[in-house]
mmCIF file of C-alpha atoms in Angstrom:
data_model
loop_
_atom_site.group_PDB
_atom_site.id
_atom_site.type_symbol
_atom_site.label_atom_id
_atom_site.label_comp_id
_atom_site.label_asym_id
_atom_site.label_seq_id
_atom_site.Cartn_x
_atom_site.Cartn_y
_atom_site.Cartn_z
ATOM 1 C CA MET A 1 59.482 64.852 23.410
ATOM 2 C CA LEU A 2 59.523 65.401 19.679
ATOM 3 C CA VAL A 3 62.693 63.982 18.128
ATOM 4 C CA SER A 4 63.946 65.512 14.888
ATOM 5 C CA ILE A 5 66.196 63.264 12.813
ATOM 6 C CA VAL A 6 68.048 64.687 9.802
ATOM 7 C CA THR A 7 69.635 62.607 7.046
ATOM 8 C CA PRO A 8 72.059 64.398 4.734
ATOM 9 C CA SER A 9 72.534 62.514 1.490
ATOM 10 C CA TYR A 10 74.191 62.703 -1.898
ATOM 11 C CA ASN A 11 74.284 59.833 -4.387
ATOM 12 C CA GLN A 12 73.902 57.126 -1.742
ATOM 13 C CA ALA A 13 71.033 55.224 -3.350
ATOM 14 C CA LYS A 14 72.787 51.937 -2.593
ATOM 15 C CA TYR A 15 72.328 52.440 1.146
ATOM 16 C CA LEU A 16 69.733 55.187 1.548
ATOM 17 C CA GLU A 17 66.653 53.001 1.854
ATOM 18 C CA ARG A 18 68.214 51.014 4.696
ATOM 19 C CA THR A 19 68.889 54.294 6.514
ATOM 20 C CA ILE A 20 65.356 55.556 5.946
ATOM 21 C CA LEU A 21 63.762 52.348 7.169
ATOM 22 C CA SER A 22 65.963 52.275 10.270
ATOM 23 C CA VAL A 23 64.343 55.600 11.227
ATOM 24 C CA LEU A 24 60.790 54.941 10.129
ATOM 25 C CA GLU A 25 60.674 51.512 11.828
ATOM 26 C CA GLN A 26 61.627 52.871 15.241
ATOM 27 C CA ASP A 27 59.153 52.150 18.030
ATOM 28 C CA TYR A 28 59.149 55.720 19.321
ATOM 29 C CA PRO A 29 55.979 57.453 18.093
ATOM 30 C CA ASN A 30 57.021 61.108 18.084
ATOM 31 C CA ILE A 31 59.645 61.400 15.321
ATOM 32 C CA GLU A 32 60.046 64.175 12.776
ATOM 33 C CA TYR A 33 62.190 62.885 9.905
ATOM 34 C CA ILE A 34 63.860 65.282 7.479
ATOM 35 C CA ILE A 35 66.008 64.300 4.477
ATOM 36 C CA ILE A 36 68.284 66.842 2.816
ATOM 37 C CA ASP A 37 69.583 65.558 -0.497
ATOM 38 C CA GLY A 38 72.279 67.439 -2.372
ATOM 39 C CA GLY A 39 70.838 66.983 -5.837
ATOM 40 C CA SER A 40 71.552 63.271 -6.327
ATOM 41 C CA THR A 41 71.472 61.790 -9.825
ATOM 42 C CA ASP A 42 71.637 58.084 -8.894
ATOM 43 C CA GLY A 43 67.993 57.333 -8.115
ATOM 44 C CA SER A 44 68.071 58.582 -4.519
ATOM 45 C CA VAL A 45 65.163 60.954 -5.174
ATOM 46 C CA ASP A 46 62.952 58.076 -6.319
ATOM 47 C CA ILE A 47 63.707 56.316 -3.039
ATOM 48 C CA ILE A 48 62.906 59.434 -1.000
ATOM 49 C CA LYS A 49 59.629 59.942 -2.877
ATOM 50 C CA ARG A 50 58.639 56.395 -1.976
ATOM 51 C CA TYR A 51 58.520 57.435 1.657
ATOM 52 C CA GLU A 52 57.645 61.117 1.395
ATOM 53 C CA SER A 53 54.220 60.674 3.044
ATOM 54 C CA ARG A 54 56.066 59.671 6.244
ATOM 55 C CA LEU A 55 58.609 62.479 6.099
ATOM 56 C CA ALA A 56 58.231 65.876 7.793
ATOM 57 C CA ALA A 57 60.197 67.490 4.953
ATOM 58 C CA TRP A 58 62.679 66.727 2.209
ATOM 59 C CA VAL A 59 64.531 68.608 -0.478
ATOM 60 C CA SER A 60 66.878 67.674 -3.301
ATOM 61 C CA GLU A 61 68.996 70.589 -4.436
ATOM 62 C CA PRO A 62 72.678 71.498 -4.709
ATOM 63 C CA ASP A 63 74.316 72.397 -1.403
ATOM 64 C CA GLN A 64 77.761 72.985 0.025
ATOM 65 C CA GLY A 65 78.194 69.447 1.298
ATOM 66 C CA GLN A 66 77.330 67.368 4.321
ATOM 67 C CA THR A 67 77.714 70.068 6.966
ATOM 68 C CA ASP A 68 75.554 72.506 4.992
ATOM 69 C CA ALA A 69 72.913 69.819 4.521
ATOM 70 C CA ILE A 70 72.778 69.018 8.245
ATOM 71 C CA ASN A 71 72.485 72.692 9.167
ATOM 72 C CA LYS A 72 69.734 73.114 6.599
ATOM 73 C CA GLY A 73 67.842 70.179 8.083
ATOM 74 C CA PHE A 74 68.117 71.451 11.654
ATOM 75 C CA ASN A 75 66.885 74.868 10.489
ATOM 76 C CA LEU A 76 63.636 73.075 9.584
ATOM 77 C CA ALA A 77 63.498 70.963 12.732
ATOM 78 C CA LYS A 78 60.964 71.586 15.489
ATOM 79 C CA GLY A 79 62.012 68.824 17.847
ATOM 80 C CA ASP A 80 63.081 68.937 21.488
ATOM 81 C CA VAL A 81 65.805 66.406 20.697
ATOM 82 C CA LEU A 82 68.010 66.460 17.604
ATOM 83 C CA ALA A 83 70.220 63.913 15.838
ATOM 84 C CA TRP A 84 71.498 63.182 12.386
ATOM 85 C CA ILE A 85 72.051 59.824 10.717
ATOM 86 C CA ASN A 86 74.069 59.759 7.502
ATOM 87 C CA SER A 87 72.617 58.097 4.424
ATOM 88 C CA ASP A 88 74.806 55.009 4.699
ATOM 89 C CA ASP A 89 74.448 54.441 8.465
ATOM 90 C CA THR A 90 71.527 52.912 10.378
ATOM 91 C CA TYR A 91 69.820 52.949 13.759
ATOM 92 C CA GLN A 92 69.266 49.858 15.839
ATOM 93 C CA PRO A 93 65.635 49.044 16.783
ATOM 94 C CA GLY A 94 64.557 50.921 19.906
ATOM 95 C CA ALA A 95 67.464 53.353 19.834
ATOM 96 C CA ILE A 96 65.459 56.569 19.721
ATOM 97 C CA ARG A 97 63.038 55.498 22.456
ATOM 98 C CA GLU A 98 65.909 54.505 24.717
ATOM 99 C CA ALA A 99 67.784 57.772 24.104
ATOM 100 C CA VAL A 100 64.694 59.837 24.909
ATOM 101 C CA GLU A 101 64.168 57.863 28.132
ATOM 102 C CA TYR A 102 67.693 58.723 29.301
ATOM 103 C CA LEU A 103 67.244 62.406 28.464
ATOM 104 C CA HIS A 104 63.874 62.446 30.199
ATOM 105 C CA GLN A 105 65.327 60.858 33.337
ATOM 106 C CA ASN A 106 68.427 63.086 33.399
ATOM 107 C CA ASN A 107 67.334 66.670 32.903
ATOM 108 C CA GLU A 108 70.842 68.036 33.315
ATOM 109 C CA ILE A 109 72.274 65.966 30.431
ATOM 110 C CA GLY A 110 72.803 67.862 27.188
ATOM 111 C CA LEU A 111 73.796 64.915 24.998
ATOM 112 C CA VAL A 112 73.409 61.169 25.372
ATOM 113 C CA TYR A 113 75.188 58.580 23.251
ATOM 114 C CA GLY A 114 75.418 54.836 23.068
ATOM 115 C CA ASP A 115 77.449 52.239 21.226
ATOM 116 C CA ALA A 116 77.788 51.687 17.481
ATOM 117 C CA ASN A 117 78.959 48.751 15.421
ATOM 118 C CA PHE A 118 81.175 49.079 12.371
ATOM 119 C CA ILE A 119 79.387 47.371 9.483
ATOM 120 C CA ASP A 120 80.356 46.737 5.859
ATOM 121 C CA ALA A 121 78.454 47.290 2.627
ATOM 122 C CA SER A 122 76.499 44.076 3.237
ATOM 123 C CA ASP A 123 75.489 44.967 6.813
ATOM 124 C CA GLN A 124 77.944 42.496 8.311
ATOM 125 C CA VAL A 125 79.419 43.596 11.653
ATOM 126 C CA ARG A 126 83.166 44.163 11.349
ATOM 127 C CA GLY A 127 83.928 45.714 14.709
ATOM 128 C CA LYS A 128 82.751 48.058 17.401
ATOM 129 C CA PHE A 129 83.241 51.802 17.772
ATOM 130 C CA PRO A 130 85.363 52.465 20.911
ATOM 131 C CA ALA A 131 82.732 54.502 22.735
ATOM 132 C CA ARG A 132 83.634 55.697 26.231
ATOM 133 C CA GLN A 133 82.445 58.300 28.715
ATOM 134 C CA THR A 134 84.000 61.659 27.963
ATOM 135 C CA ASP A 135 83.536 65.281 29.043
ATOM 136 C CA TYR A 136 84.577 68.818 28.158
ATOM 137 C CA GLN A 137 88.124 68.607 29.519
ATOM 138 C CA ARG A 138 88.804 65.210 27.949
ATOM 139 C CA LEU A 139 87.291 66.292 24.631
ATOM 140 C CA ARG A 140 89.643 69.263 24.604
ATOM 141 C CA ARG A 141 92.544 66.790 24.901
ATOM 142 C CA GLY A 142 91.295 64.684 21.998
ATOM 143 C CA TYR A 143 89.422 62.001 23.972
ATOM 144 C CA VAL A 144 86.389 61.947 21.693
ATOM 145 C CA HIS A 145 84.911 58.404 21.826
ATOM 146 C CA ILE A 146 81.419 59.580 20.763
ATOM 147 C CA PRO A 147 79.906 57.720 17.806
ATOM 148 C CA GLN A 148 77.966 60.415 15.961
ATOM 149 C CA GLN A 149 75.489 57.853 14.675
ATOM 150 C CA ALA A 150 74.451 57.033 18.253
ATOM 151 C CA ALA A 151 74.338 60.575 19.661
ATOM 152 C CA PHE A 152 71.220 62.586 20.559
ATOM 153 C CA PHE A 153 71.227 66.111 21.982
ATOM 154 C CA ARG A 154 68.793 68.714 23.223
ATOM 155 C CA ALA A 155 67.584 71.326 20.734
ATOM 156 C CA GLU A 156 67.934 74.062 23.342
ATOM 157 C CA HIS A 157 71.689 73.515 23.376
ATOM 158 C CA TRP A 158 71.867 73.452 19.569
ATOM 159 C CA HIS A 159 70.207 76.867 19.529
ATOM 160 C CA LYS A 160 72.837 78.138 21.945
ATOM 161 C CA VAL A 161 75.988 76.726 20.321
ATOM 162 C CA GLY A 162 75.058 75.730 16.751
ATOM 163 C CA PRO A 163 75.205 75.550 13.816
ATOM 164 C CA LEU A 164 77.877 73.128 12.634
ATOM 165 C CA ASP A 165 81.001 74.847 11.420
ATOM 166 C CA PRO A 166 81.297 74.377 7.622
ATOM 167 C CA GLY A 167 85.046 74.922 7.925
ATOM 168 C CA PHE A 168 85.315 71.327 9.204
ATOM 169 C CA PHE A 169 85.111 68.643 6.493
ATOM 170 C CA PHE A 170 85.317 65.735 8.943
ATOM 171 C CA ALA A 171 85.363 66.988 12.530
ATOM 172 C CA MET A 172 82.201 69.105 12.569
ATOM 173 C CA ASP A 173 80.599 66.608 14.956
ATOM 174 C CA TYR A 174 83.627 66.661 17.297
ATOM 175 C CA ASP A 175 83.512 70.460 17.295
ATOM 176 C CA LEU A 176 79.806 70.363 18.208
ATOM 177 C CA TRP A 177 80.386 67.868 21.043
ATOM 178 C CA VAL A 178 82.971 70.243 22.539
ATOM 179 C CA ARG A 179 80.582 73.180 22.373
ATOM 180 C CA ILE A 180 77.722 71.229 23.956
ATOM 181 C CA ALA A 181 79.991 69.755 26.656
ATOM 182 C CA ARG A 182 81.065 73.247 27.629
ATOM 183 C CA ILE A 183 77.530 74.069 28.783
ATOM 184 C CA ALA A 184 76.032 70.686 29.784
ATOM 185 C CA PRO A 185 77.169 67.185 30.860
ATOM 186 C CA LEU A 186 77.366 64.304 28.400
ATOM 187 C CA LEU A 187 76.165 60.804 29.179
ATOM 188 C CA TYR A 188 77.437 57.519 27.669
ATOM 189 C CA VAL A 189 75.244 54.442 28.052
ATOM 190 C CA GLN A 190 76.377 50.950 27.111
ATOM 191 C CA GLN A 191 73.535 50.148 24.732
ATOM 192 C CA LEU A 192 73.864 49.477 21.012
ATOM 193 C CA TRP A 193 72.058 52.246 19.158
ATOM 194 C CA ALA A 194 73.564 52.504 15.682
ATOM 195 C CA ASN A 195 75.677 51.099 12.892
ATOM 196 C CA PHE A 196 78.524 53.018 11.266
ATOM 197 C CA ARG A 197 79.003 51.745 7.736
ATOM 198 C CA LEU A 198 82.533 51.513 6.361
ATOM 199 C CA HIS A 199 82.721 51.125 2.579
ATOM 200 C CA GLY A 200 84.831 52.325 -0.308
ATOM 201 C CA ASP A 201 82.661 55.353 -1.106
ATOM 202 C CA ALA A 202 82.353 56.561 2.483
ATOM 203 C CA LYS A 203 83.864 59.977 3.102
ATOM 204 C CA THR A 204 86.171 58.761 5.858
ATOM 205 C CA ILE A 205 87.478 55.996 3.559
ATOM 206 C CA SER A 206 87.589 57.669 0.141
ATOM 207 C CA ALA A 207 89.382 60.698 1.602
ATOM 208 C CA ASP A 208 91.211 58.858 4.378
ATOM 209 C CA GLU A 209 94.484 60.780 4.016
ATOM 210 C CA ARG A 210 92.644 64.060 4.426
ATOM 211 C CA CYS A 211 90.700 62.560 7.339
#
């Protein structure tokens, strides 16, 4: 299975290289990595160029924000499995290989997700995302419990229910999980796959009242 990973980014040079390396250093051999930068002015482009020979594609141009960037990346993607990792979050070693193994062994599953740690600006673990098994009915009642950073889904379902809704500033992932869960089961596995960075410039922190 080809796995397409998209990173949306804008002025996250402080963390971007750690995100990039967490993808490129995975032990799964069949990864297509796409970076969509929103026209950063903080040195992010220099970091991206450092790794461009190992990227399937990248652009740096103004966009309509994170959701638009993710949709743009998936429009370029050719993978059987899709995921996105934001430019301040990271994957754990082996995460992509393990996710693919679960999808390969469970053909009926539309999305698989694992655990994620909360980390700070210095990569120190500050907590654990409360991941739990959920499904369509529970999602409709607000029982989300899916860490986006640790979620992988089949491209065939994306093509049926995508793209992300740009009307959602924060909950575009939640909205997508509901749409996927309506047509295919979800699977939670208790394995640590990602790190969700909490810092002062993060969208969920800097705009926490809106969130």
